[in-house]
Coordinates of C-alpha atoms and ligand atoms in Angstrom, one line a residue:
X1122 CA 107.1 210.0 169.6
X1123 CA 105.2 213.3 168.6
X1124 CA 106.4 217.0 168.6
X1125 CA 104.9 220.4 167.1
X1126 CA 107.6 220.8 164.9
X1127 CA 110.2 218.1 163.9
X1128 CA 113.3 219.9 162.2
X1129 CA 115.8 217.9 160.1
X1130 CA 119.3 219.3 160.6
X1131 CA 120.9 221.4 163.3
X1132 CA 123.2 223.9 161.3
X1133 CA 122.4 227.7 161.9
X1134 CA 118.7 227.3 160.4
X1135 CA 117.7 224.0 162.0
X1136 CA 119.0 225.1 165.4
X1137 CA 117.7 229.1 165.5
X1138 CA 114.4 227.8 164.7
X1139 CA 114.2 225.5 167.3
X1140 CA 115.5 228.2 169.5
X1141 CA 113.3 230.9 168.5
X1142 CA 109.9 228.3 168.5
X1143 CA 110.8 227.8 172.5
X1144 CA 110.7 231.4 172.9
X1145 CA 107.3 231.5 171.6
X1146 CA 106.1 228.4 173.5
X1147 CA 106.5 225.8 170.4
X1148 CA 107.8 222.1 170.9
X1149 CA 110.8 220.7 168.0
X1150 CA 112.8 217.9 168.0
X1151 CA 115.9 218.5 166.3
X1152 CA 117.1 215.8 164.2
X1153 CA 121.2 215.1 162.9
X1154 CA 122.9 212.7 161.2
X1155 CA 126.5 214.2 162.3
X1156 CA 127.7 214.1 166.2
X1157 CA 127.8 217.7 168.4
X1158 CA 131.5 217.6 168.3
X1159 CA 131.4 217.2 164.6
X1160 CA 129.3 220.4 163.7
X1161 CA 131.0 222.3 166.2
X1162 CA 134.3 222.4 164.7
X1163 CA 133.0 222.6 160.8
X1164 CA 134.4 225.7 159.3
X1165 CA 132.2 227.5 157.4
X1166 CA 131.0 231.2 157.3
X1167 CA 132.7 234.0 158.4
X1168 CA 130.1 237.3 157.8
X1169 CA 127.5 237.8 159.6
X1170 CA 125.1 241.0 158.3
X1171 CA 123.5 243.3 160.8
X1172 CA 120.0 241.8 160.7
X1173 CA 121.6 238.6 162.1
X1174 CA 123.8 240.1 164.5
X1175 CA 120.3 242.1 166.0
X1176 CA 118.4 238.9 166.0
X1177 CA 120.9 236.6 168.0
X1178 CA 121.1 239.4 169.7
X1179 CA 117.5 239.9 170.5
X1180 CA 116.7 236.2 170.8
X1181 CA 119.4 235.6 173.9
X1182 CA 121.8 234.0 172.3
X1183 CA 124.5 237.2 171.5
X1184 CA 126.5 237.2 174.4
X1185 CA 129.4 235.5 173.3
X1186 CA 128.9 237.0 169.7
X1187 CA 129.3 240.4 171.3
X1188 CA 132.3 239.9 173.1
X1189 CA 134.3 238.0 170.3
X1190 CA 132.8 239.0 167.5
X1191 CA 134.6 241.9 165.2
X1192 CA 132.4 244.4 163.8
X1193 CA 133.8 245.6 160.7
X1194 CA 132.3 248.8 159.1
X1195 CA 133.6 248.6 155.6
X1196 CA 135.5 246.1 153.3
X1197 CA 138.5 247.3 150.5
X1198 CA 138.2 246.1 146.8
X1199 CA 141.3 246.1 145.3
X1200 CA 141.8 245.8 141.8
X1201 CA 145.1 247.5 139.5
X1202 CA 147.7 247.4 142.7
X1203 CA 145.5 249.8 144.7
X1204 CA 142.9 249.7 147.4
X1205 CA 139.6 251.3 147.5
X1206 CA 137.5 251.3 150.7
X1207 CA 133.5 250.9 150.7
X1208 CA 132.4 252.3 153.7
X1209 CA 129.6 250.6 154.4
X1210 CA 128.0 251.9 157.6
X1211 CA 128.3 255.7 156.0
X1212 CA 126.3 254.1 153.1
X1213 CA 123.7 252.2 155.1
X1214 CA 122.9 254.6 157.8
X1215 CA 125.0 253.2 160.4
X1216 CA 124.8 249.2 159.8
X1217 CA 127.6 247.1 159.6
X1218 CA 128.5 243.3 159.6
X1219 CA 129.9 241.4 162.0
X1220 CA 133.0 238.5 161.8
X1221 CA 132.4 235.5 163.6
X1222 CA 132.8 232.1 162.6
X1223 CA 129.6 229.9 162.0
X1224 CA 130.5 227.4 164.4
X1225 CA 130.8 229.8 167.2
X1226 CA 127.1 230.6 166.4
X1227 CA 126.3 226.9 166.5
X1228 CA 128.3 226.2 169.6
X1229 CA 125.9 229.1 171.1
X1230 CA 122.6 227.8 169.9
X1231 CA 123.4 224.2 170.9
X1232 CA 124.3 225.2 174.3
X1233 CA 121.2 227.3 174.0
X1234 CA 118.8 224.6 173.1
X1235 CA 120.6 221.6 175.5
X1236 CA 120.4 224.5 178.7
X1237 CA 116.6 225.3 178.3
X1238 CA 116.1 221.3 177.6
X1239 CA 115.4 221.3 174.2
X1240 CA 116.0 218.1 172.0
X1241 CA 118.7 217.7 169.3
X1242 CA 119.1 213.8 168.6
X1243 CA 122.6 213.8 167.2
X1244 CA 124.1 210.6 164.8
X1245 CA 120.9 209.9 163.6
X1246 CA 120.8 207.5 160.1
X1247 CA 118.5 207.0 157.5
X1248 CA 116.0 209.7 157.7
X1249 CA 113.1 209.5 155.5
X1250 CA 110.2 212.0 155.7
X1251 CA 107.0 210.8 155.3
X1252 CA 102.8 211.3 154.8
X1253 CA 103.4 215.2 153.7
X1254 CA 100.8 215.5 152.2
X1255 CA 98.4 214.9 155.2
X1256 CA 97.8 216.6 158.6
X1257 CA 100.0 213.9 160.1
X1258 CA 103.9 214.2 158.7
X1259 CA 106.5 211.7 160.6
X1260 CA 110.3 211.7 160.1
X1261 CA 111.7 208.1 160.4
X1262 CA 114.9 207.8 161.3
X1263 CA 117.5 205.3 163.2
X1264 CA 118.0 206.9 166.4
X1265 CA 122.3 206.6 167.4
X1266 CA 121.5 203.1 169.1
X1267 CA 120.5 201.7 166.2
X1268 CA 116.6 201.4 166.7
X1269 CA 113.9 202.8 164.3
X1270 CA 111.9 205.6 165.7
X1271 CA 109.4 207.7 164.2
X1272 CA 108.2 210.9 164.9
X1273 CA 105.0 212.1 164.4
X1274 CA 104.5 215.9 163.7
X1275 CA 102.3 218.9 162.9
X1276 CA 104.9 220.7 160.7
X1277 CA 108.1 219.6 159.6
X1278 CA 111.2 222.0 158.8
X1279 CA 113.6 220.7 156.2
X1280 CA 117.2 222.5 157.3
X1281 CA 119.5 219.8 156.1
X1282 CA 121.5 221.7 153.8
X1283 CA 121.7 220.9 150.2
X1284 CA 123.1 217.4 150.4
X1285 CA 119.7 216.6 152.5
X1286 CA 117.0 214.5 152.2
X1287 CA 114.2 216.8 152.8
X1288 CA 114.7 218.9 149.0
X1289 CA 114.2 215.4 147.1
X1290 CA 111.3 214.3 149.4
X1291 CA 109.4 216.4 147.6
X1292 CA 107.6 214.9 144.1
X1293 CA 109.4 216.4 141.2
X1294 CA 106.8 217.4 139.6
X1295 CA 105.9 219.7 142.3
X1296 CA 109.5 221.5 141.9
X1297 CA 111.2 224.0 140.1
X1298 CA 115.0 224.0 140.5
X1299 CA 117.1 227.0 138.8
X1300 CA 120.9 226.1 138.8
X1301 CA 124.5 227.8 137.9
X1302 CA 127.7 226.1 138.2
X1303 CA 130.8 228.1 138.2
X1304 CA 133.6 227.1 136.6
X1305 CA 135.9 227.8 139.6
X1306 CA 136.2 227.2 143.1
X1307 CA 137.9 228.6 145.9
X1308 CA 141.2 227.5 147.7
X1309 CA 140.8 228.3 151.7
X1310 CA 143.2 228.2 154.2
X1311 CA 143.7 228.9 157.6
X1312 CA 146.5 230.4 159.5
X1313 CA 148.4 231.5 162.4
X1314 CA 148.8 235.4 162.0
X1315 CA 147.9 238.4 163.5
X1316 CA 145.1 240.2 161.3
X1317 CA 147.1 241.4 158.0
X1318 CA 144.4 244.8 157.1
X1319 CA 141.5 245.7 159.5
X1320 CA 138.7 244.9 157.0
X1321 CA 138.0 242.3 154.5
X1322 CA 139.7 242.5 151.1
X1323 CA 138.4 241.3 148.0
X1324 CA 140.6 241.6 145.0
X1325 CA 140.2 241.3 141.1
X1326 CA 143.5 240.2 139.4
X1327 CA 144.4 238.7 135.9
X1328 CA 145.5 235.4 138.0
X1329 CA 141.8 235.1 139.6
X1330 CA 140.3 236.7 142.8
X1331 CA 141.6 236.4 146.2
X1332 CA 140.1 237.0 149.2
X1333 CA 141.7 238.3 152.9
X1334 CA 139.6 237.7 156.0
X1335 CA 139.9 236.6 159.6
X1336 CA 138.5 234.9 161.8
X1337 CA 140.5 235.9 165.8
X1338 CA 143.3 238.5 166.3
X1339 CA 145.8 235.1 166.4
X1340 CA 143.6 233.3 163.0
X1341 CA 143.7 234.9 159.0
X1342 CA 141.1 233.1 156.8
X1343 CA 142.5 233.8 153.3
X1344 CA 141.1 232.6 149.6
X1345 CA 141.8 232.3 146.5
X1346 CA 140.0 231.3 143.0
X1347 CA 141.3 227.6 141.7
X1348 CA 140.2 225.1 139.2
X1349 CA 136.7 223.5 140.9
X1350 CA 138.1 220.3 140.7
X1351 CA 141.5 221.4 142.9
X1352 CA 143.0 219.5 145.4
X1353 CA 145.0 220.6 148.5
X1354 CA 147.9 218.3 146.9
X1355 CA 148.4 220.7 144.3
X1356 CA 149.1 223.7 147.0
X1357 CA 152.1 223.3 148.5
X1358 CA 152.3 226.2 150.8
X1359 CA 155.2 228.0 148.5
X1360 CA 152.0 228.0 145.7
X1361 CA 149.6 228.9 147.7
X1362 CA 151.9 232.3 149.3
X1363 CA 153.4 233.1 145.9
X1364 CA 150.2 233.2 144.2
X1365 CA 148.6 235.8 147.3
X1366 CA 151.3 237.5 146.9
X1367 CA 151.1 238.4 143.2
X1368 CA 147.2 238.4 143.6
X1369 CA 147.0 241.1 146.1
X1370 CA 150.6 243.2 145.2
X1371 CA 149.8 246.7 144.5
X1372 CA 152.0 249.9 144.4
X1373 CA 150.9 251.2 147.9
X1374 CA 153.6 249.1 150.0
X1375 CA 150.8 247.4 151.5
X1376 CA 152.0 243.4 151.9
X1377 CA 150.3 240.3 153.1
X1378 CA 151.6 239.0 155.9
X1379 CA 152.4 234.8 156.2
X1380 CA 151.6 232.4 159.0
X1381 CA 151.8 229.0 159.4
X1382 CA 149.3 227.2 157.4
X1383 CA 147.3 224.6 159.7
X1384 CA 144.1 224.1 157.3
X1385 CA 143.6 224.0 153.2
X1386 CA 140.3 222.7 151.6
X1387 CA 138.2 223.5 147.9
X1388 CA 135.1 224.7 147.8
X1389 CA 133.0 224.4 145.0
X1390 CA 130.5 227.6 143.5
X1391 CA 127.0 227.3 142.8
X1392 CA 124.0 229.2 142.6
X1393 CA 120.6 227.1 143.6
X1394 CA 117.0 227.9 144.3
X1395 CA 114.1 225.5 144.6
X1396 CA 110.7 227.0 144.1
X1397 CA 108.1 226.8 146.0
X1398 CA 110.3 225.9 149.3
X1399 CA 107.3 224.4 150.9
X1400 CA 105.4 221.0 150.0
X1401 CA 102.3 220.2 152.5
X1402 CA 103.6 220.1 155.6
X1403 CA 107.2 220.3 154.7
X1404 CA 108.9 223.7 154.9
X1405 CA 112.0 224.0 153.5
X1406 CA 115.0 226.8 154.7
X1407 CA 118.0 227.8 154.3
X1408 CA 120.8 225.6 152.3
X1409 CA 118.2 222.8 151.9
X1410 CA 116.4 225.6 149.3
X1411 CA 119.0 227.5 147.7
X1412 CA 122.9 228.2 147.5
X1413 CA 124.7 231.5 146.4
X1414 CA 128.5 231.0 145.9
X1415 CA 130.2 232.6 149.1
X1416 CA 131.4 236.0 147.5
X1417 CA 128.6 238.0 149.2
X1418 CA 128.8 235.9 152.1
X1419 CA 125.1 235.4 152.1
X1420 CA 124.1 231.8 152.7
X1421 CA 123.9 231.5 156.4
X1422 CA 122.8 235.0 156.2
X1423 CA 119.9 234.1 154.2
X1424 CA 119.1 230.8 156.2
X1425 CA 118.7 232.9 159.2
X1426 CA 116.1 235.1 157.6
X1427 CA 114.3 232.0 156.2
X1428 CA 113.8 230.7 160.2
X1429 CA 112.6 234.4 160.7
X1430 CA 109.7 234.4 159.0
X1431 CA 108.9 230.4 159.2
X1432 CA 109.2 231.2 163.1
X1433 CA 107.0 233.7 162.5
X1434 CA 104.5 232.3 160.6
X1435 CA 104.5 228.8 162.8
X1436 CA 103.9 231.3 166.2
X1437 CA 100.8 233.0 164.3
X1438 CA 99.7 229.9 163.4
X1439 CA 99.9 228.0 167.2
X1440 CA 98.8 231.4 169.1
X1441 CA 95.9 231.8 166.6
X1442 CA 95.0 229.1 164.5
X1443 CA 95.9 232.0 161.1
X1444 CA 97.6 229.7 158.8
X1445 CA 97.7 232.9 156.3
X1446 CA 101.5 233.2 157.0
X1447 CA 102.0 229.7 156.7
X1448 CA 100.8 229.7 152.9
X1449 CA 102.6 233.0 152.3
X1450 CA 106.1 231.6 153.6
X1451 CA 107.7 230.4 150.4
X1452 CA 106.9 233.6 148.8
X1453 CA 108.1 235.5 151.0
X1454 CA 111.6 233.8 151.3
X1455 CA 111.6 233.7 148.1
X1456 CA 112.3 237.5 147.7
X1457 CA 115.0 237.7 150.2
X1458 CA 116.6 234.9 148.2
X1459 CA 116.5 236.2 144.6
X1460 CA 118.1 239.2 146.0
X1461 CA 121.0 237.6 147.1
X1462 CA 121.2 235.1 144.3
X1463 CA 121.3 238.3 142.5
X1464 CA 123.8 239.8 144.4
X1465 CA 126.0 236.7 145.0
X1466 CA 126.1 236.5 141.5
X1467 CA 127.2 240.0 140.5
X1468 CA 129.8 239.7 143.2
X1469 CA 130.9 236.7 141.9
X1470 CA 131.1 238.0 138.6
X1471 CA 132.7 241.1 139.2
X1472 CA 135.5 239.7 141.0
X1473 CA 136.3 236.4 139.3
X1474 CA 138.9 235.7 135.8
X1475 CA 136.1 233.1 133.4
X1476 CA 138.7 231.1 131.7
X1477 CA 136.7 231.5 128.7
X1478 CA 136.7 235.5 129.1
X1479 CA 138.3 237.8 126.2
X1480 CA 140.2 241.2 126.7
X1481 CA 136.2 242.7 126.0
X1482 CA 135.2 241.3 129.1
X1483 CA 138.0 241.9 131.7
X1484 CA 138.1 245.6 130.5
X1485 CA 134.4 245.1 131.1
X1486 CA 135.2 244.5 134.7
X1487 CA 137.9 246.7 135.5
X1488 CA 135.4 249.4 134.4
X1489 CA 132.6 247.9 137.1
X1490 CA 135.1 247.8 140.0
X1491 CA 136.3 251.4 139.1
X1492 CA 132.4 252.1 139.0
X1493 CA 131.3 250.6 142.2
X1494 CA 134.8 252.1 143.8
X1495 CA 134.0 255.9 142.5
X1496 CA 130.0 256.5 142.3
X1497 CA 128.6 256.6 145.6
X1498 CA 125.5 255.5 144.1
X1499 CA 127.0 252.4 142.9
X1500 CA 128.8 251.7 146.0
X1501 CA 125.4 251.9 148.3
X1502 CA 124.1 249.4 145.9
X1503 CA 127.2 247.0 146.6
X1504 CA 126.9 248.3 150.2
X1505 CA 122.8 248.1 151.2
X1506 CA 123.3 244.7 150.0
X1507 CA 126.2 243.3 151.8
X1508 CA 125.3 244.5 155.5
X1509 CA 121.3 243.2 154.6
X1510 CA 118.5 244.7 153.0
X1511 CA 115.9 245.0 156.2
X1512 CA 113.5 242.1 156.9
X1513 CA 110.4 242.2 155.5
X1514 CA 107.3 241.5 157.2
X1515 CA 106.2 238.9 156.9
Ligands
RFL2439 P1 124.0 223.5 156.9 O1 124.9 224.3 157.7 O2 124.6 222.7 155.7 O3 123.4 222.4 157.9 C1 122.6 221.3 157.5 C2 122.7 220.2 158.6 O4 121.9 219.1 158.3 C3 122.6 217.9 158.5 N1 122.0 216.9 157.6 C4 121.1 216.0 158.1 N2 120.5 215.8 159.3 C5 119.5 214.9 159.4 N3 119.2 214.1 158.3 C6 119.8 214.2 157.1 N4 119.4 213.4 156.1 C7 120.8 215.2 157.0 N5 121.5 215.6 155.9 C8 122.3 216.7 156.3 C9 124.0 218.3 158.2 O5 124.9 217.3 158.8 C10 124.2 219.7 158.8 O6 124.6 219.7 160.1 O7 122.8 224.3 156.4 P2 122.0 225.6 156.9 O8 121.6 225.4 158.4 O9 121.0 225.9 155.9 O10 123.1 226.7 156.9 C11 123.6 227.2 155.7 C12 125.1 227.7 155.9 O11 125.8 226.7 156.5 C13 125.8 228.1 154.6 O12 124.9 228.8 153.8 C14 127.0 229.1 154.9 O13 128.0 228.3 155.5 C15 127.5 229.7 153.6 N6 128.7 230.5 153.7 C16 128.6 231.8 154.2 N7 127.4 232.3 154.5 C17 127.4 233.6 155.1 O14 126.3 234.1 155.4 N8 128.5 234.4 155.3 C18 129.7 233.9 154.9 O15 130.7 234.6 155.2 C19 129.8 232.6 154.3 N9 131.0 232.1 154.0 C20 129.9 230.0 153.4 C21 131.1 230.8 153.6 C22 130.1 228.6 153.0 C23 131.3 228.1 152.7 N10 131.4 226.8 152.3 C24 132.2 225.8 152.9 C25 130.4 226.3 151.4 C26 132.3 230.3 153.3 C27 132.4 229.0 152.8 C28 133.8 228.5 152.5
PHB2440 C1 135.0 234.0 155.5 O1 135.6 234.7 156.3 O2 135.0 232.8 155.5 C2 134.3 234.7 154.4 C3 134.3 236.1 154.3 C4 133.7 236.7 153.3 C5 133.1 236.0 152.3 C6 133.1 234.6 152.3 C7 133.7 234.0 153.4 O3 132.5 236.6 151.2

C-alpha cells in the first residue's frame, strides 16, 4: 500500500489533518488501534477557543458545532464565597469560546472523512513506524483481520496521543522531553441536570478546586481536585455532592444544583513537551508532543493548531516542492505550545490546594485571584489566553 501521508491515530489531530490534506488535494491513510464506536463516545474535552471554532468552521465541518454548540463569552472565578466574572469577549475584542464535547467534533470529522471517501483503518494492532530516516517511511501494522500490511509513505504524522507509539519511535538521543507531575488529579462526573450558572466556574477553596461546566441543556460536567491516585470507589455520590457543595458555597445564595450521577472517572495532571516534534519524516502533533493539565482547557485546542500549520506546511510542500515550512514546523508549534504550557500551568497553579503549601502560599494565591479578578490588565492576560492567542503564520 502507499499514501502521501500516513497518520497514526484518528483523535481531533489525526482526523482534522486528514480532512484538511483532502481539501488541498493530499492523500492520508488514517491509522487506529480503537473501533469508530469506541472514540466516538470517549469523553474528553469540553472548550473549544475561537481559532478552533473559525477553522472547523471554515474547513466544512461546523455545521453541527454551530447548531449545538454553546458559545460562552466569559467564565466566573470564584474564590472567598463570591463570584467574579472575566468577560472575556470585552477583553479580547469580541472572541469567545465555544462548549462542545470532543467527541461531537470527532463524530463530525469521521463522518467527514468516511463521506468524501477518505480512509480511517479502525482496530488496527501492532503499529511500528519504520525507515524514518529515509525518503521512504512505512507504518506496519496488523490490519483488523489479522494480516500484516505496510504502508509506504512520503510523510508520516504521529497523532497518537501520548500513550502512542510514534513519540518513542524516535532515537532518544535525538529528544528532549520536559516533564511536571502534579500531585493531584481531578474527580469528573457527569450528570443529568439542567445547566446550574450560564458560564463555566472555576473555584479556589481550602478543600481543593472545583470546577462547574456542561456539556447539553439536559448534561452538567462537574470537577473536582482529588488525590492522583483516587478511585471512583472512594466517591460515593453523598462525597462527591457534599464536597461541591462546601467547595463552591459562598455568601451570594447562589447553589449548585444535583442530578443523577451516571458517569465518575480520575484524571491524572501533567505537563509534557518533546522537542523537536519532528524526526525525518515523522512529524509529531498534538497529545503525541505535549500535554498541559486540563485547567486552561488547552490540549485539543493546541492539537488543532499543530494540524494547522503541519497542513500548511505539507500543502506548500505538494503544490510547490518548498520544503522551507516543513523544516520550520516544530519551531513553530513549538511557540504555541510553551504558551499554553505556560498558561495551563499558571491556571493550574492558581486554582489548586499543593498539600505541601503553607499559609505564605495560599495567601499568595488569594492575592493572584483578587489580582486577576480586579486589574483589567491582569484579567486580559488570563482572558487573551483562554479564547486563543491568534495563529501565527506559519
Ligand atoms: P488523542 O485524542 O489521545 O487521540 C490519539 C488517538 O490515537 C490512538 N492511538 C493509536 N492509533 C494507532 N496506533 C497506535 N499505536 C495508537 N496509540 C494510540 C488512540 O486510540 C486515539 O484515538 O490525541 P490528540 O488527537 O492529540 O487530541 C488531544 C486531545 O484529545 C486532548 O488534548 C484533550 O482531550 C485535552 N483536554 C481538553 N482540551 C481542550 O482543548 N479543552 C478542554 O476543555 C479539555 N478538557 C481534556 C479536557 C482532557 C481530559 N482528559 C481526559 C485527559 C478534559 C479532560 C478530562
Ligand atoms: C470540560 O467541560 O470538560 C472542561 C471545561 C474546562 C476545562 C477543562 C474541562 O478547563
Amino acid at each position: 500500500m502507499r499514501t502521501q501521508v500516513g497518520i497514526i491515530g484518528a483523535g481531533p489531530a489525526g482526523l482534522l489533518l486528514s480532512h484538511l490534506l483532502h481539501l488541498r488535494g493530499i492523500e492520508s491513510v488514517v491509522i487506529e488501534t480503537r473501533s469508530r464506536e469506541e472514540i466516538e463516545a470517549t469523553l474528553r474535552a469540553g472548550v473549544l477557543e475561537q481559532g478552533t471554532v473559525d477553522l472547523l468552521n471554515e474547513s466544512g465541518v461546523g455545521e453541527r458545532m454551530r447548531r449545538e454548540g454553546m458559545p460562552h463569552e466569559g467564565i466566573i472565578l470564584r474564590f472567598s464565597g463570591q463570584s467574579h466574572r472575566i468577560h472575556l469577549s470585552e477583553l479580547t475584542r469580541g472572541r469567545s469560546i465555544t462548549v462542545y464535547a470532543q467527541h461531537e467534533v470527532i463524530r463530525d470529522l469521521v463522518k467527514a472523512r468516511l463521506d468524501a471517501g477518505g480512509q480511517i483503518r479502525f482496530g488496527v494492532k501492532d503499529v511500528s513506524l519504520l525507515d524514518l530516516d529515509t525518503q521512504l517511511p512505512k507504518l506496519r501494522f496488523h490490519d483488523d483481520e489479522g494480516a500484516v500490511r505496510e504502508l509506504a509513505c512520503d510523510y508520516i504524522a504521529g497523532c497518537d496521543g501520548f500513550h502512542g507509539v510514534s513519540r518513542p519511535s524516535i532515537p532518544s538521543r535525538m529528544r528532549r522531553e520536559y516533564t511536571r507531575v502534579y500531585p493531584f488529579g481531578w474527580f469528573g462526573i457527569l450528570l443529568e441536570a439542567p445547566p446550574a450558572t450560564e458560564e463555566l466556574i472555576y473555584a479556589y477553596h481550602e478543600r481543593g478546586f472545583a470546577l462547574v461546566s456542561t456539556r447539553s441543556p439536559e448534561i452538567q460536567r462537574l470537577y473536582l481536585q482529588c488525590h492522583p491516585s483516587d478511585e471512583t470507589g472512594n466517591w460515593p455520590d453523598v462525597r462527591i455532592w457534599e464536597e461541591l457543595h462546601a467547595r463552591l458555597a459562598g455568601s451570594d445564595g447562589w447553589r449548585l444544583a444535583e442530578g443523577r450521577i451516571f458517569q465518575k472517572g480520575v484524571i491524572a495532571m501533567r505537563s509534557f513537551v518533546v522537542e523537536p516534534m519532528r524526526y525525518g519524516r515523522l512529524f509529531l502533533a498534538g497529545d503525541a508532543a505535549h500535554i498541559v493539565p486540563p485547567t486552561g482547557a488547552k490540549g485539543l485546542n493546541l492539537a488543532v493548531a499543530d494540524v494547522r500549520v503541519l497542513a500548511q506546511a505539507l500543502a506548500a510542500f505538494y503544490a510547490s516542492g518548498r520544503a522551507d515550512l516543513l523544516e520550520r514546523y516544530s519551531e513553530t508549534a513549538l511557540k504555541r505550545v510553551w504558551r499554553a504550557e505556560h498558561f495551563s500551568w499558571w491556571m493550574t497553579s492558581m486554582l489548586h490546594r499543593f498539600h505541601d503549601e503553607s499559609p505564605f502560599h495560599h495567601r499568595l494565591q488569594l492575592s493572584q485571584l483578587q489580582y486577576v479578578a480586579g486589574s483589567r490588565a491582569a484579567a486580559t492576560m488570563l482572558a487573551e489566553n483562554y479564547v486563543g492567542l491568534p495563529f501565527e503564520e506559519a
